[in-house]
XYZ file of C-alpha atoms in Angstrom:
396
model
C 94.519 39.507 -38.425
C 93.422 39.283 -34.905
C 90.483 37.795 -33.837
C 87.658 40.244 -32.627
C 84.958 38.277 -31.114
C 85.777 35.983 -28.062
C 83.134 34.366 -26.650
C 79.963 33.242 -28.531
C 76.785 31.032 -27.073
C 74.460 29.541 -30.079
C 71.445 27.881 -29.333
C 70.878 24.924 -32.305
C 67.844 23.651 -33.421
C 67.048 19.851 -33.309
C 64.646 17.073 -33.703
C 61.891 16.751 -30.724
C 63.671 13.841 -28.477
C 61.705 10.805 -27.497
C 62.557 8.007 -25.808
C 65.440 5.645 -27.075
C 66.440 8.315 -29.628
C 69.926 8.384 -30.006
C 71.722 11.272 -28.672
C 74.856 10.986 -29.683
C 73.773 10.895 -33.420
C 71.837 13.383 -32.994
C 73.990 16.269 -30.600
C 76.675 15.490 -32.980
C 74.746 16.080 -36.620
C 72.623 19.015 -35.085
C 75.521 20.970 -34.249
C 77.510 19.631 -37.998
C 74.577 21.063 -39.541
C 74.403 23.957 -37.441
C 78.361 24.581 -39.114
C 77.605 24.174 -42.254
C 74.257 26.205 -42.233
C 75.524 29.340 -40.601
C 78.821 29.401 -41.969
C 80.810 28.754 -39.122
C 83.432 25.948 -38.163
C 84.380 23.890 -34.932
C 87.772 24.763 -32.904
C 89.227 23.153 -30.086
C 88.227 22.958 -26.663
C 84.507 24.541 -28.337
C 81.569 23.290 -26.006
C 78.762 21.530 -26.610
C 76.129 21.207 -24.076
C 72.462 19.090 -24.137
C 69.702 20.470 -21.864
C 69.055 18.002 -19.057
C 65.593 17.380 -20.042
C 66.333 15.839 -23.717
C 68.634 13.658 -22.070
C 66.086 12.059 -19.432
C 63.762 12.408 -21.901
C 65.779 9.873 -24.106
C 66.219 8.173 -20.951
C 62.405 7.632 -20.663
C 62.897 8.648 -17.085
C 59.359 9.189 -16.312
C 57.321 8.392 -13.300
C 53.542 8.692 -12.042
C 51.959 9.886 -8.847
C 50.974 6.099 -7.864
C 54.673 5.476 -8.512
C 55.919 8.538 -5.898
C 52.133 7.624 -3.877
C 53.524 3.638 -3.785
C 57.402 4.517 -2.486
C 56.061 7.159 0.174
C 53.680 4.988 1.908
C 56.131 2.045 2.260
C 58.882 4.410 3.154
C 57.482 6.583 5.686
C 54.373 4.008 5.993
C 50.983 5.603 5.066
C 49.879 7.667 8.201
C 50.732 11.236 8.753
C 53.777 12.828 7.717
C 55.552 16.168 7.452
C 56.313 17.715 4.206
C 59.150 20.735 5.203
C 60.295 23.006 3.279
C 59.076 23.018 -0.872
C 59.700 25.346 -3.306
C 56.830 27.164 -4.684
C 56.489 25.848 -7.859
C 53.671 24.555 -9.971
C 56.300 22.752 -12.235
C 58.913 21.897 -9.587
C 57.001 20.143 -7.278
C 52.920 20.076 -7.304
C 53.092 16.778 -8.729
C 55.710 15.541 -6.703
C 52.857 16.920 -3.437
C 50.107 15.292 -5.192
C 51.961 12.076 -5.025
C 52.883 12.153 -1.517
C 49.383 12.848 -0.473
C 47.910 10.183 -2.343
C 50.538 8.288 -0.300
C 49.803 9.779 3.182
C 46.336 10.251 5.584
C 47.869 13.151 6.420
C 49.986 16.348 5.309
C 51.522 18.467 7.751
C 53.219 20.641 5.197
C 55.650 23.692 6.797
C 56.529 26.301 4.436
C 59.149 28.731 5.170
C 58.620 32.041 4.912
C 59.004 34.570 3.843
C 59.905 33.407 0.757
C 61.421 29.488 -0.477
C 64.679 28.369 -0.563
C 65.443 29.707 -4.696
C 63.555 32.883 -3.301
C 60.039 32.555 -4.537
C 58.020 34.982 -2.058
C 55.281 34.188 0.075
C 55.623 37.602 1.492
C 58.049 40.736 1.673
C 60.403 41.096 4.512
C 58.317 44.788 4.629
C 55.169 42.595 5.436
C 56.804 40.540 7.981
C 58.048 43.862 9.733
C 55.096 45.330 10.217
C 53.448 42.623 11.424
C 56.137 42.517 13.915
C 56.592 38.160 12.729
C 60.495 36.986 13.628
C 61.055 34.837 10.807
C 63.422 33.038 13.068
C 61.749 32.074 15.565
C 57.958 32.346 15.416
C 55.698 29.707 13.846
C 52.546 30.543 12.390
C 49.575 28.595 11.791
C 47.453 28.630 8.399
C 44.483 31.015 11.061
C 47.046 33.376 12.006
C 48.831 33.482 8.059
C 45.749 34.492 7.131
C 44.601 37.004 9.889
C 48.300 38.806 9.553
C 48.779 38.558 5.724
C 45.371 37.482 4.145
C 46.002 35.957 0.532
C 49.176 37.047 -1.028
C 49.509 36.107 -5.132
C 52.713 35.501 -6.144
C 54.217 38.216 -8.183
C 55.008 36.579 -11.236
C 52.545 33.366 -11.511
C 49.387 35.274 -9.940
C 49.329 31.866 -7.334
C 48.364 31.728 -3.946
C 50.548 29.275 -3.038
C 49.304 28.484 0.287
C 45.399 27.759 -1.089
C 47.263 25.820 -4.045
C 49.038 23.849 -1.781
C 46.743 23.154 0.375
C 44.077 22.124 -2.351
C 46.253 19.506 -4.105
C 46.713 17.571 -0.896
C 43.056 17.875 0.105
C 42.032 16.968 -3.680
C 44.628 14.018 -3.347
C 42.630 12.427 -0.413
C 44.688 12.954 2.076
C 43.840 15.726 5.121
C 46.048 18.528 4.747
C 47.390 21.268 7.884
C 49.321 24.157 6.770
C 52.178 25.967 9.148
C 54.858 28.484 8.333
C 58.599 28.334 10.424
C 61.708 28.051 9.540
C 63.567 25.662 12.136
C 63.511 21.929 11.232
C 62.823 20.782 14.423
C 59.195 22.117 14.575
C 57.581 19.648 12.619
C 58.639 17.193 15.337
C 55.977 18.929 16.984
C 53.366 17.325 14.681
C 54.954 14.579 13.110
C 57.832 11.896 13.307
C 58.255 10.920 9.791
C 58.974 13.723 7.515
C 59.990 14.346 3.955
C 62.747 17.143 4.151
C 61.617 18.615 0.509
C 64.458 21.602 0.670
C 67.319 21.515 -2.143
C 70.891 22.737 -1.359
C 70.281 22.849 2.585
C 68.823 19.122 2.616
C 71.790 17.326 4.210
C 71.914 19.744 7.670
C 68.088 19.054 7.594
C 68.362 16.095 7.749
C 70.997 16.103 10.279
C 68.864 18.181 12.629
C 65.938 15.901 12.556
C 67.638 12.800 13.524
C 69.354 15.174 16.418
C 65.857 16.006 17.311
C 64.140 12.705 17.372
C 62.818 12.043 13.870
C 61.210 8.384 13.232
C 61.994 8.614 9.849
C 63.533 10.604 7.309
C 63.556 11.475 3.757
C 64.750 13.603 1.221
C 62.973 14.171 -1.961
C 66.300 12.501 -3.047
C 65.234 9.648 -1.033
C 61.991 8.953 -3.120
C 62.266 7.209 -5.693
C 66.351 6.780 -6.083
C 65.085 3.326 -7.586
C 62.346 1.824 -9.593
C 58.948 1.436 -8.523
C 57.287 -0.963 -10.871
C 59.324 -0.652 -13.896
C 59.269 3.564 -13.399
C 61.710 6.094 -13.620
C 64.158 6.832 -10.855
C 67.561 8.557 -10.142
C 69.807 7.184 -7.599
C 71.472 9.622 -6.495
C 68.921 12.538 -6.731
C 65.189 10.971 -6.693
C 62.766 13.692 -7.019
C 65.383 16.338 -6.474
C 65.344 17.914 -10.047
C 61.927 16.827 -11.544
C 59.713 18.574 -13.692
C 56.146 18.089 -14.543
C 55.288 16.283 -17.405
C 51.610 15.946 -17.345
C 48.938 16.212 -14.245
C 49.811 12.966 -13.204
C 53.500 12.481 -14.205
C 57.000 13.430 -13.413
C 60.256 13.722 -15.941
C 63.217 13.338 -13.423
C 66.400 14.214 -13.567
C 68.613 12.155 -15.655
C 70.601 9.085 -14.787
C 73.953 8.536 -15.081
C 75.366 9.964 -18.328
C 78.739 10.089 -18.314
C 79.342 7.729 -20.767
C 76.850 9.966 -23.142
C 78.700 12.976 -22.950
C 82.011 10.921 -23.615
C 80.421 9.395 -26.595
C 79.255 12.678 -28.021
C 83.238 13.987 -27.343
C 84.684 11.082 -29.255
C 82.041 11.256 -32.464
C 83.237 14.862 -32.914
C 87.064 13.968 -32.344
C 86.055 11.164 -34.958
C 84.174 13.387 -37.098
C 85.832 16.678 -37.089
C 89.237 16.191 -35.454
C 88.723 18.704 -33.210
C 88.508 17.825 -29.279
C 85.194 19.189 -27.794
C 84.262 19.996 -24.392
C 80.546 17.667 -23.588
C 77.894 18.950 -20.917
C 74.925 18.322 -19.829
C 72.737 21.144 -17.981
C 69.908 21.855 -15.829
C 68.937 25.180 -14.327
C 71.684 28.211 -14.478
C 73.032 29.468 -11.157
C 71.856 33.100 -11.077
C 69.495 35.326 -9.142
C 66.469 37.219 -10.736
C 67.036 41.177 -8.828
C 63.248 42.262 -9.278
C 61.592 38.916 -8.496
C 64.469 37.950 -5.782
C 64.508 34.604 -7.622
C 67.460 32.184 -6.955
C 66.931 30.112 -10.419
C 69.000 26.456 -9.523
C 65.786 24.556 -8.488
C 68.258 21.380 -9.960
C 70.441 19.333 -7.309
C 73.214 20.573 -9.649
C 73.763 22.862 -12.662
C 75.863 19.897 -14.793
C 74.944 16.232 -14.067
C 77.736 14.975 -16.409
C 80.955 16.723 -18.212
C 83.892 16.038 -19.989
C 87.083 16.440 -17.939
C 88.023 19.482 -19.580
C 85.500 21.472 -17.723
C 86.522 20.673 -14.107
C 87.779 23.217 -11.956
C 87.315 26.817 -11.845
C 88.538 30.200 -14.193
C 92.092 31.249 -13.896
C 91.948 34.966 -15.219
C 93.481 38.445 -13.866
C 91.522 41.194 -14.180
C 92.501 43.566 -17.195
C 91.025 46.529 -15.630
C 93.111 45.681 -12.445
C 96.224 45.424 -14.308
C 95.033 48.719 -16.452
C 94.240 50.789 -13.289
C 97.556 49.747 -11.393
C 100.180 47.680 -12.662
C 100.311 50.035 -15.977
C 98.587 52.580 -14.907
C 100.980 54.725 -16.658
C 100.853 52.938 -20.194
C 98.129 53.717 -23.020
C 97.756 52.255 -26.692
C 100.156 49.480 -28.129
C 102.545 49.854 -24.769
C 99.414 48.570 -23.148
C 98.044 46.234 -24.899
C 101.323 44.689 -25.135
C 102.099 44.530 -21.003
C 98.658 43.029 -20.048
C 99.366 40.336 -23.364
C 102.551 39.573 -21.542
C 100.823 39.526 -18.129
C 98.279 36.800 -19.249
C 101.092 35.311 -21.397
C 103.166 34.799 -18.166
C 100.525 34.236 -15.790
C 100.382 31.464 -12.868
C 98.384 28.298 -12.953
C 96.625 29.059 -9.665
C 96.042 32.498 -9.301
C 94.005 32.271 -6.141
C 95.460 34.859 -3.451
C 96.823 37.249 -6.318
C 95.076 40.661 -6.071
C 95.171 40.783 -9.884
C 92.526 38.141 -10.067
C 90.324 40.037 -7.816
C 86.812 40.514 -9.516
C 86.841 37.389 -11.477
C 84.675 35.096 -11.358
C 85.517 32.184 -8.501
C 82.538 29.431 -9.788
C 82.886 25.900 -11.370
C 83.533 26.339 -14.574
C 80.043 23.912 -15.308
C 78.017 26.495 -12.982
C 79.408 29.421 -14.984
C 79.081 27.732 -18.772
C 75.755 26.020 -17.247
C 74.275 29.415 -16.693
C 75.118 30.533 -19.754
C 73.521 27.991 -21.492
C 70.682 28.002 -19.847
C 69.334 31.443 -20.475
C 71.091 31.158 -24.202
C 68.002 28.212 -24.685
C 65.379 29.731 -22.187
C 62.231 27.591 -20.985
C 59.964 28.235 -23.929
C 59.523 27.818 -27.653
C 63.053 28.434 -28.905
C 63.903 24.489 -29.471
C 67.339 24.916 -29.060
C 68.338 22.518 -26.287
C 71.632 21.960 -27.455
C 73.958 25.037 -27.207
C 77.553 25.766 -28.764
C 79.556 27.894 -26.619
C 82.763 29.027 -28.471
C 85.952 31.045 -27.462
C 85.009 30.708 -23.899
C 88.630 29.566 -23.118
C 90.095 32.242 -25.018
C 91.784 35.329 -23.480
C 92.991 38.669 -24.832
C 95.792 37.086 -26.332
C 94.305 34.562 -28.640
């Protein structure tokens, strides 16, 4: 008999990971248990994925605000400096700004507006319209925010970003001045030495301020890529990717683990005999419609896979091949052409109007997602997830 599901995302339970625990022990039992529990059994090229955060957490990949305070003032040395483009985010990066303050006299911090680089909203294009603001050109200061827009909460959080902001600098010790553009070169007007904060846009910041005359610059991947006494640190990604841990602590993104997901692959091969597909995974890559939210606050979606999951989907489009290559087919006739389509399909189906509609992502961005709102951000304790079928196809 045929199959009838294809693909299927689980979310399994495990221990609460602390530091040192051994992941590969425990990804690999979790999800054994998980089998033999529900009923269900393992099949090749199944995938397992960890959440990012149990992973650093094993890590101990933790850092303070005297450790991001410490590598900001000998970096960018103590005095004033420019903090462009955050995301609004109490969890993303408050902590990371309370840190730099307590490293800095000064804070010239630029927001862009109207809303952040994953979309959080300072304001509604609407607003900016009738205010007659140009987004693209005009630079605002905190006086005139306030006389054109007044305090705007954020949607979703109830924050005023802007007074939030502006109070964890001040509350840091540090003096803090508040202005809203969106062209990198206009906190050369205030300030040599900046800390580019923005995600997926940082390396043509970057770029821009060294055209432009920057002293010094920084990405938040440029803070702590390595230890500051005996902390946590990520070498290619710094801050990029951190998460609050506690009001004065970080949990960064993990270090290398490559070798972990490769361990976790071979304990199953060893265990099971099947060969499964290893991930790790941060935020999903999808957008929120109502809140206009762009989710992938993470330098990546997958910091470490298997090689099985490089590259991208190779599908054609059954309602495509439905709606014109058999258009005139129904029942078994059809079912049996688009079989032998995907049967007899190319390796690299890019240019073929067939595949039109599908979906042309990584497959660790696509899988990533789905992971990541199969465990959520809350209470569920699942942060390992079992994604079968997802290489399957019509004809399997």
């Amino acid at each position: 008999m045929e199959r009838k599901v294809g693909t299927i995302s689980r979310g399994i339970r495990c221990p609460i990971i602390r530091e040192g625990d051994n992941l590969v022990d425990i990804a690999v039992n979790s999800v054994l248990e998980a089998c033999e529990s529900e009923g269900f059994s393992l099949r090749n090229r199944d995938v397992v994925a960890l959440t990012e955060s149990i992973v650093a957490r094993s890590q101990g990949n933790y850092a303070t605000v005297n450790d991001i305070a410490e590598d900001v003032k000998n970096k960018l040395g103590g005095g004033t400096v420019g903090v462009i483009f955050p995301i609004l985010s109490r969890n993303r990066f408050a902590i990371c700004l309370k840190g730099i303050a307590m490293g800095s006299k000064k804070v010239v911090l630029m927001l862009s507006y109207p809303s952040d680089e994953v979309g959080n909203a300072l304001l509604s294009y609407d607003q900016i319209d009738d205010a007659g603001v140009n987004p693209y050109s005009d630079v605002l200061t905190l006086e005139k925010y306030r006389e054109l827009f007044g305090y705007e909460k954020h949607e979703f959080t109830g924050v005023d970003y802007v007074e939030y902001y502006q109070k964890i600098i001040e509350d840091a010790g540090a003096e803090a001045e508040i202005i809203f553009a969106n062209q990198p070169k206009v906190i050369l007007n205030y300030t040599k030495k900046i800390i580019n904060c923005d995600i997926h846009t940082r390396v043509r910041t970057k770029r821009i301020l060294r055209e432009n005359g920057a002293e010094i610059v920084c990405g938040l991947d440029d803070i702590l890529n390595e230890s500051v006494n005996g902390s946590g640190y990520n070498t290619k990604y710094g801050l990029l990717g951190s998460n609050k841990s506690t009001e004065d602590s970080i949990k960064l993104f993990p270090r290398e683990c490559k070798d972990l997901v490769l361990a976790i692959q071979n304990k199953f091969l060893e265990k099971t005999g099947k060969l499964i597909e290893v991930m790790v995974y941060g935020d999903g890559a999808f957008k929120d419609p109502q809140g206009k939210i762009w989710e992938l606050a993470d330098p990546v979606v997958s910091p470490a896979f298997t090689d099985g999951l490089i590259g991208t989907p190779n599908e054609l489009k059954l309602k495509y091949l439905a709606d014109n290559d058999f258009k005139n087919l129904s029942g078994a006739e059809l079912k049996e052409a688009i079989s032998n389509s995907i049967k007899a399909k190319q390796s690299n189906l890019v240019g073929n109007m067939a595949s039109q509609g599908t979906t042309p992502r990584q497959l660790t961005d696509l899988i990533g997602s789905l992971c990541d709102l199969t465990s959520g951000s809350g209470d569920k304790g699942t942060p390992i997830i079992l994604v079968q079928g997802y290489f399957d196809n019509y004809t399997d």
